[in-house]
mmCIF file of C-alpha atoms in Angstrom:
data_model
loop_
_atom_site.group_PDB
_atom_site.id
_atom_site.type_symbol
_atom_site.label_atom_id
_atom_site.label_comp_id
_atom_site.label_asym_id
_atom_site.label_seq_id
_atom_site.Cartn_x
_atom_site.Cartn_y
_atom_site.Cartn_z
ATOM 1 C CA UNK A 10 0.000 0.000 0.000
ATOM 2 C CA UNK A 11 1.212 3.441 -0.813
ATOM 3 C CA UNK A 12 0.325 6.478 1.027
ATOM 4 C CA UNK A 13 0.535 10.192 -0.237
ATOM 5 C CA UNK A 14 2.139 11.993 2.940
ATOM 6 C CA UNK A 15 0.709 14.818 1.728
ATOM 7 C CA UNK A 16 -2.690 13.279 1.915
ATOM 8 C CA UNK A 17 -2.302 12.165 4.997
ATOM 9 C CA UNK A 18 -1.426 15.348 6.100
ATOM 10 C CA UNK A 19 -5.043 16.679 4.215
ATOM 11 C CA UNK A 20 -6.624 14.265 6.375
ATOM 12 C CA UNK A 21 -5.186 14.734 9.536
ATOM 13 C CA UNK A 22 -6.043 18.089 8.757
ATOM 14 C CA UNK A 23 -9.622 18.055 7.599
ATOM 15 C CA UNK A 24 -10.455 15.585 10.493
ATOM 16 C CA UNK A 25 -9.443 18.180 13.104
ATOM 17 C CA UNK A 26 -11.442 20.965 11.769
ATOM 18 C CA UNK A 27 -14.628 18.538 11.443
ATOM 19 C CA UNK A 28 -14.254 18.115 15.527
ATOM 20 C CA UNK A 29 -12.790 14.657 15.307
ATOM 21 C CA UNK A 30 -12.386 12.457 18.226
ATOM 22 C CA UNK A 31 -10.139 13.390 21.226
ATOM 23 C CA UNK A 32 -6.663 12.325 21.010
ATOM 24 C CA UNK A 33 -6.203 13.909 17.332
ATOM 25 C CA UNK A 34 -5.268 17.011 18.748
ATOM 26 C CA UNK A 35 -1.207 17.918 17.969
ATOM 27 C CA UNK A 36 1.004 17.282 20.532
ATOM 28 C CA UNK A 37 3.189 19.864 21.943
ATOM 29 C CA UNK A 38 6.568 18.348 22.074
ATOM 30 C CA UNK A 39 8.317 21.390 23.905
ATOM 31 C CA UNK A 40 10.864 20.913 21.729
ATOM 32 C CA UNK A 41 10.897 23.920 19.181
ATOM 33 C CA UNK A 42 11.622 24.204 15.238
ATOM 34 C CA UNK A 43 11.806 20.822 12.999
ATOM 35 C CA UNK A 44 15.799 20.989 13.217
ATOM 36 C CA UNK A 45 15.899 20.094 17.147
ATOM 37 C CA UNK A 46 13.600 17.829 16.565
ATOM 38 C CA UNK A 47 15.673 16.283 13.896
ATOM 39 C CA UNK A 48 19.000 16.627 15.907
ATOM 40 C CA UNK A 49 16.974 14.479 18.870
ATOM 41 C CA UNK A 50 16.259 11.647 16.034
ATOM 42 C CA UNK A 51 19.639 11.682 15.640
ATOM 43 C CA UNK A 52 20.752 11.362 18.257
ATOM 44 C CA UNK A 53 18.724 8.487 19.619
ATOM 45 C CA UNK A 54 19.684 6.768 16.437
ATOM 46 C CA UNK A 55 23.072 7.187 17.213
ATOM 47 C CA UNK A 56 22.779 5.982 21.014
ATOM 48 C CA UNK A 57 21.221 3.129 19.083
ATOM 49 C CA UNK A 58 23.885 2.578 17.385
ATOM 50 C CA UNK A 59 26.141 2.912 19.950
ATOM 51 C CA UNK A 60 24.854 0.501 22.387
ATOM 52 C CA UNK A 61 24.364 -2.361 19.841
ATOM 53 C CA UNK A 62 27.792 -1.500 19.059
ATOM 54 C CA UNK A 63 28.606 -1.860 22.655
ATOM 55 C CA UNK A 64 26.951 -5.239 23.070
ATOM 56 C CA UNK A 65 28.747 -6.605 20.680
ATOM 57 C CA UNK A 66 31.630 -5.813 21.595
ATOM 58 C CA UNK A 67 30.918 -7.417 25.469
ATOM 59 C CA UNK A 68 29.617 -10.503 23.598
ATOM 60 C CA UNK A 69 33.232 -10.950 21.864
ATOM 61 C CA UNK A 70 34.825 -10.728 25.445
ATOM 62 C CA UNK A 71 32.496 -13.161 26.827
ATOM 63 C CA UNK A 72 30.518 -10.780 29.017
ATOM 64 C CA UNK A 73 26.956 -9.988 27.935
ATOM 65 C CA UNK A 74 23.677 -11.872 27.894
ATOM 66 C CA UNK A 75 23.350 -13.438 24.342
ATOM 67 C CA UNK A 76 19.817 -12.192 24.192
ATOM 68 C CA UNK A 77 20.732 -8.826 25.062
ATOM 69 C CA UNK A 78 22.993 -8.862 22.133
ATOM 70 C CA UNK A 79 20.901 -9.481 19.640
ATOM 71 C CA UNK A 80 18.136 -7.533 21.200
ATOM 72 C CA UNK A 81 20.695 -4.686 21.177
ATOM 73 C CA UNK A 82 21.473 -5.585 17.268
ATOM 74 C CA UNK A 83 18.094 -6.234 15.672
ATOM 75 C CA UNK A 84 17.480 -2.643 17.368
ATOM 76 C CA UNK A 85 20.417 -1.565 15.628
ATOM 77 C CA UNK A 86 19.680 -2.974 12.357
ATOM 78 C CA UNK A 87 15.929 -1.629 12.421
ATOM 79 C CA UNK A 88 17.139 2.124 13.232
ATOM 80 C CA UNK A 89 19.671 2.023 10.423
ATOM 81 C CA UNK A 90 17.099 0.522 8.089
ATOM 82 C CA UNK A 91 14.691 3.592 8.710
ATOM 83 C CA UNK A 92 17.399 6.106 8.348
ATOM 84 C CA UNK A 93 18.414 5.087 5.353
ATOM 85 C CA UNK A 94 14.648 5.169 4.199
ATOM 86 C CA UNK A 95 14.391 8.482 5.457
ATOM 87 C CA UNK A 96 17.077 9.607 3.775
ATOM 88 C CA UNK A 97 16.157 8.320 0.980
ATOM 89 C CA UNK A 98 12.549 9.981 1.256
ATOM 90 C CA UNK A 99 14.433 13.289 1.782
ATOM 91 C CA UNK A 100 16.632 13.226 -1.196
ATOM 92 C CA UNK A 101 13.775 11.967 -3.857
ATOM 93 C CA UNK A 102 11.916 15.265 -2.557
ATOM 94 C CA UNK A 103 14.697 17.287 -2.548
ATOM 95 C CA UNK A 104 14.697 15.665 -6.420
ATOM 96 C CA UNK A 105 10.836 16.430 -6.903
ATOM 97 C CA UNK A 106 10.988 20.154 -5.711
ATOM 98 C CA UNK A 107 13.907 20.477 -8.353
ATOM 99 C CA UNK A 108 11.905 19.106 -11.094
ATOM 100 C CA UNK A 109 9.114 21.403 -10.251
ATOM 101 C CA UNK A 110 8.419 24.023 -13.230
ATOM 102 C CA UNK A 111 8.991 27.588 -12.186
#
């Protein structure tokens, strides 16, 4: 299934205005602009990365919990995996908006 974000957005949107259920409201993340919120992502990616990273390197010197380890990978894995699609989200926009006629 592909969804239009876009749309998604539309409906979000229209929903809201319409009085929709509780709970659709936005959230105030106290968090600011779209960058911090961004450099946050990032950062819990990272620590992601980091303690997987970490793991295995306890697991080499005979240390850690086997299922910690690859509890601590598959995390690992996942977070990359949606960082790369992100990224790749990011640049085929960026691509879009520069194929857009003036």
């Amino acid at each position: 299934m592909i969804t239009n974000p876009s749309g998604a957005v539309e409906a979000y949107d229209k929903m809201l205005r319409q009085g929709a259920s509780p709970g659709l409201e936005a959230r105030d993340q106290g968090g600011g602009d779209f960058s911090s919120m961004l450099r946050r992502a990032a950062e819990r990616a990272a620590d992601t990365m980091l303690e997987g990273e970490r793991q295995t390197l306890q697991a080499a010197a005979g240390t850690a919990d086997l299922t910690e380890v690859v509890m601590a990978v598959s995390n690992a894995e996942m977070t990359l995996q949606t960082v790369v699609t992100l990224r790749d989200k990011v640049v085929q926009a960026y691509q879009d908006i520069l194929r857009m006629p003036i």
